[in-house]
Structures are given as structure tokens and as C-alpha cells.
């Protein structure tokens, strides 16, 4: 019985890490990338993946809610994430250089 409990604990930790990774990945993507990929909005995915992460922390893996969270996380990772990554720039938030102008980097007239 200890072996099964250890396996379930490892499975639970893997599920927590998986949903945590998806949540962090969704948070790092730009808002307009979700619209450009014709997917649900960024706040929608942050709420869904945040709930999945919290449910995985609180409930046992054999209950019903972590399975729903796993399904939501898989949908994000298999459908939404590749669509956003396929956009130019990969949908990542970028901070420009302090010398960037509206048409690109400013080089001081050189």
C-alpha cells in the first residue's frame, strides 16, 4: 500500500507542476496574442488555469475536480499555446530598449 501512496504522491506533484507551468506560460503571453490566435481571452485562461492549479493543490488526485483541471490544462497546452507560439514574436511580452523609437532602434544619426 505504501508503494501506491508514493506513486499517487508523485502523480499529484507532476500534476501540480504541469498546471503551474501552464499558468506561468499563460501569464507571460501578451493579451493581443490570444485575440490574434482566435482563442479565449488571457483573463479567461488565467482564471481557468489558476483554478486548476489551486484544485490540484487542495484535492486528492482521485477526486473529480483535479481531473477537470487536468483537462483544462491539456487543452491550453495542446491547443492554445501552440497557436499563440505560432504568431510572430511567439506571443511573448517584450520590453523594448530605451533607445527604441516608433519605427525601430534610434542610433543617434549614425
mmCIF file of C-alpha atoms in Angstrom:
data_model
loop_
_atom_site.group_PDB
_atom_site.id
_atom_site.type_symbol
_atom_site.label_atom_id
_atom_site.label_comp_id
_atom_site.label_asym_id
_atom_site.label_seq_id
_atom_site.Cartn_x
_atom_site.Cartn_y
_atom_site.Cartn_z
ATOM 1 C CA UNK A 1 0.000 0.000 0.000
ATOM 2 C CA UNK A 2 2.924 2.365 0.623
ATOM 3 C CA UNK A 3 4.075 1.958 -2.960
ATOM 4 C CA UNK A 4 0.679 3.020 -4.263
ATOM 5 C CA UNK A 5 0.598 6.028 -1.937
ATOM 6 C CA UNK A 6 4.078 7.050 -3.105
ATOM 7 C CA UNK A 7 3.043 6.713 -6.727
ATOM 8 C CA UNK A 8 -0.076 8.804 -6.147
ATOM 9 C CA UNK A 9 2.012 11.483 -4.406
ATOM 10 C CA UNK A 10 4.407 11.623 -7.377
ATOM 11 C CA UNK A 11 1.488 11.802 -9.776
ATOM 12 C CA UNK A 12 -0.044 14.599 -7.724
ATOM 13 C CA UNK A 13 3.231 16.563 -7.734
ATOM 14 C CA UNK A 14 3.565 16.109 -11.502
ATOM 15 C CA UNK A 15 0.034 17.427 -11.972
ATOM 16 C CA UNK A 16 0.745 20.457 -9.777
ATOM 17 C CA UNK A 17 3.935 21.223 -11.735
ATOM 18 C CA UNK A 18 2.154 20.764 -15.069
ATOM 19 C CA UNK A 19 -0.694 23.115 -14.166
ATOM 20 C CA UNK A 20 1.756 25.595 -12.609
ATOM 21 C CA UNK A 21 3.843 25.658 -15.776
ATOM 22 C CA UNK A 22 0.740 26.250 -17.905
ATOM 23 C CA UNK A 23 -0.378 29.071 -15.598
ATOM 24 C CA UNK A 24 3.013 30.804 -15.742
ATOM 25 C CA UNK A 25 3.191 30.346 -19.507
ATOM 26 C CA UNK A 26 -0.282 31.846 -19.952
ATOM 27 C CA UNK A 27 0.640 34.791 -17.744
ATOM 28 C CA UNK A 28 3.744 35.563 -19.814
ATOM 29 C CA UNK A 29 1.880 35.761 -23.131
ATOM 30 C CA UNK A 30 0.581 39.064 -24.500
ATOM 31 C CA UNK A 31 -3.147 39.820 -24.305
ATOM 32 C CA UNK A 32 -3.437 40.601 -28.010
ATOM 33 C CA UNK A 33 -1.827 37.280 -28.931
ATOM 34 C CA UNK A 34 -4.882 35.433 -27.624
ATOM 35 C CA UNK A 35 -7.174 37.529 -29.818
ATOM 36 C CA UNK A 36 -4.847 37.190 -32.819
ATOM 37 C CA UNK A 37 -4.875 33.393 -32.435
ATOM 38 C CA UNK A 38 -8.692 33.497 -32.169
ATOM 39 C CA UNK A 39 -8.710 31.910 -28.699
ATOM 40 C CA UNK A 40 -10.415 32.878 -25.445
ATOM 41 C CA UNK A 41 -9.048 35.948 -23.684
ATOM 42 C CA UNK A 42 -5.991 35.988 -21.451
ATOM 43 C CA UNK A 43 -8.006 36.626 -18.245
ATOM 44 C CA UNK A 44 -10.215 33.625 -19.091
ATOM 45 C CA UNK A 45 -7.217 31.303 -19.345
ATOM 46 C CA UNK A 46 -5.555 32.763 -16.268
ATOM 47 C CA UNK A 47 -8.702 32.128 -14.222
ATOM 48 C CA UNK A 48 -9.188 28.587 -15.564
ATOM 49 C CA UNK A 49 -5.541 27.599 -15.126
ATOM 50 C CA UNK A 50 -5.341 29.304 -11.719
ATOM 51 C CA UNK A 51 -8.372 27.339 -10.535
ATOM 52 C CA UNK A 52 -6.842 24.143 -11.923
ATOM 53 C CA UNK A 53 -3.628 24.837 -10.013
ATOM 54 C CA UNK A 54 -5.448 25.554 -6.741
ATOM 55 C CA UNK A 55 -7.679 22.494 -7.123
ATOM 56 C CA UNK A 56 -4.607 20.329 -7.695
ATOM 57 C CA UNK A 57 -3.060 21.710 -4.514
ATOM 58 C CA UNK A 58 -6.136 21.126 -2.361
ATOM 59 C CA UNK A 59 -7.845 17.963 -3.589
ATOM 60 C CA UNK A 60 -6.691 14.374 -3.916
ATOM 61 C CA UNK A 61 -5.869 13.270 -7.442
ATOM 62 C CA UNK A 62 -8.555 10.587 -7.298
ATOM 63 C CA UNK A 63 -11.345 13.139 -6.928
ATOM 64 C CA UNK A 64 -13.314 14.674 -9.781
ATOM 65 C CA UNK A 65 -12.085 18.293 -9.758
ATOM 66 C CA UNK A 66 -8.371 17.620 -10.404
ATOM 67 C CA UNK A 67 -9.379 15.611 -13.470
ATOM 68 C CA UNK A 68 -11.310 18.633 -14.787
ATOM 69 C CA UNK A 69 -8.276 20.815 -14.071
ATOM 70 C CA UNK A 70 -6.055 18.373 -15.942
ATOM 71 C CA UNK A 71 -8.385 18.519 -18.958
ATOM 72 C CA UNK A 72 -8.302 22.331 -18.951
ATOM 73 C CA UNK A 73 -4.507 22.324 -18.676
ATOM 74 C CA UNK A 74 -4.173 19.849 -21.528
ATOM 75 C CA UNK A 75 -6.485 21.961 -23.721
ATOM 76 C CA UNK A 76 -4.319 25.019 -23.067
ATOM 77 C CA UNK A 77 -1.044 23.167 -23.715
ATOM 78 C CA UNK A 78 -2.227 21.329 -26.850
ATOM 79 C CA UNK A 79 -4.477 23.922 -28.497
ATOM 80 C CA UNK A 80 -3.943 27.456 -27.207
ATOM 81 C CA UNK A 81 -0.199 27.526 -26.530
ATOM 82 C CA UNK A 82 0.889 26.269 -29.998
ATOM 83 C CA UNK A 83 -1.492 28.727 -31.684
ATOM 84 C CA UNK A 84 -0.029 31.632 -29.730
ATOM 85 C CA UNK A 85 3.567 30.473 -30.199
ATOM 86 C CA UNK A 86 2.954 30.293 -33.953
ATOM 87 C CA UNK A 87 2.376 34.042 -34.093
ATOM 88 C CA UNK A 88 5.249 36.385 -34.964
ATOM 89 C CA UNK A 89 7.187 37.014 -31.764
ATOM 90 C CA UNK A 90 5.717 33.922 -30.132
ATOM 91 C CA UNK A 91 3.164 35.944 -28.190
ATOM 92 C CA UNK A 92 5.730 36.771 -25.508
ATOM 93 C CA UNK A 93 5.733 40.112 -23.774
ATOM 94 C CA UNK A 94 8.732 42.110 -24.901
ATOM 95 C CA UNK A 95 10.224 45.190 -23.364
ATOM 96 C CA UNK A 96 11.893 47.431 -25.922
ATOM 97 C CA UNK A 97 15.205 49.125 -25.462
ATOM 98 C CA UNK A 98 15.229 52.637 -24.050
ATOM 99 C CA UNK A 99 16.632 53.809 -27.398
ATOM 100 C CA UNK A 100 13.782 52.315 -29.451
ATOM 101 C CA UNK A 101 11.677 54.809 -31.343
ATOM 102 C CA UNK A 102 8.314 54.279 -33.006
ATOM 103 C CA UNK A 103 9.999 52.892 -36.140
ATOM 104 C CA UNK A 104 12.795 50.868 -34.582
ATOM 105 C CA UNK A 105 16.015 51.500 -32.703
ATOM 106 C CA UNK A 106 17.361 55.003 -32.668
ATOM 107 C CA UNK A 107 21.070 55.101 -33.398
ATOM 108 C CA UNK A 108 21.721 58.820 -32.907
ATOM 109 C CA UNK A 109 22.006 59.697 -36.603
ATOM 110 C CA UNK A 110 24.921 57.353 -37.295
#
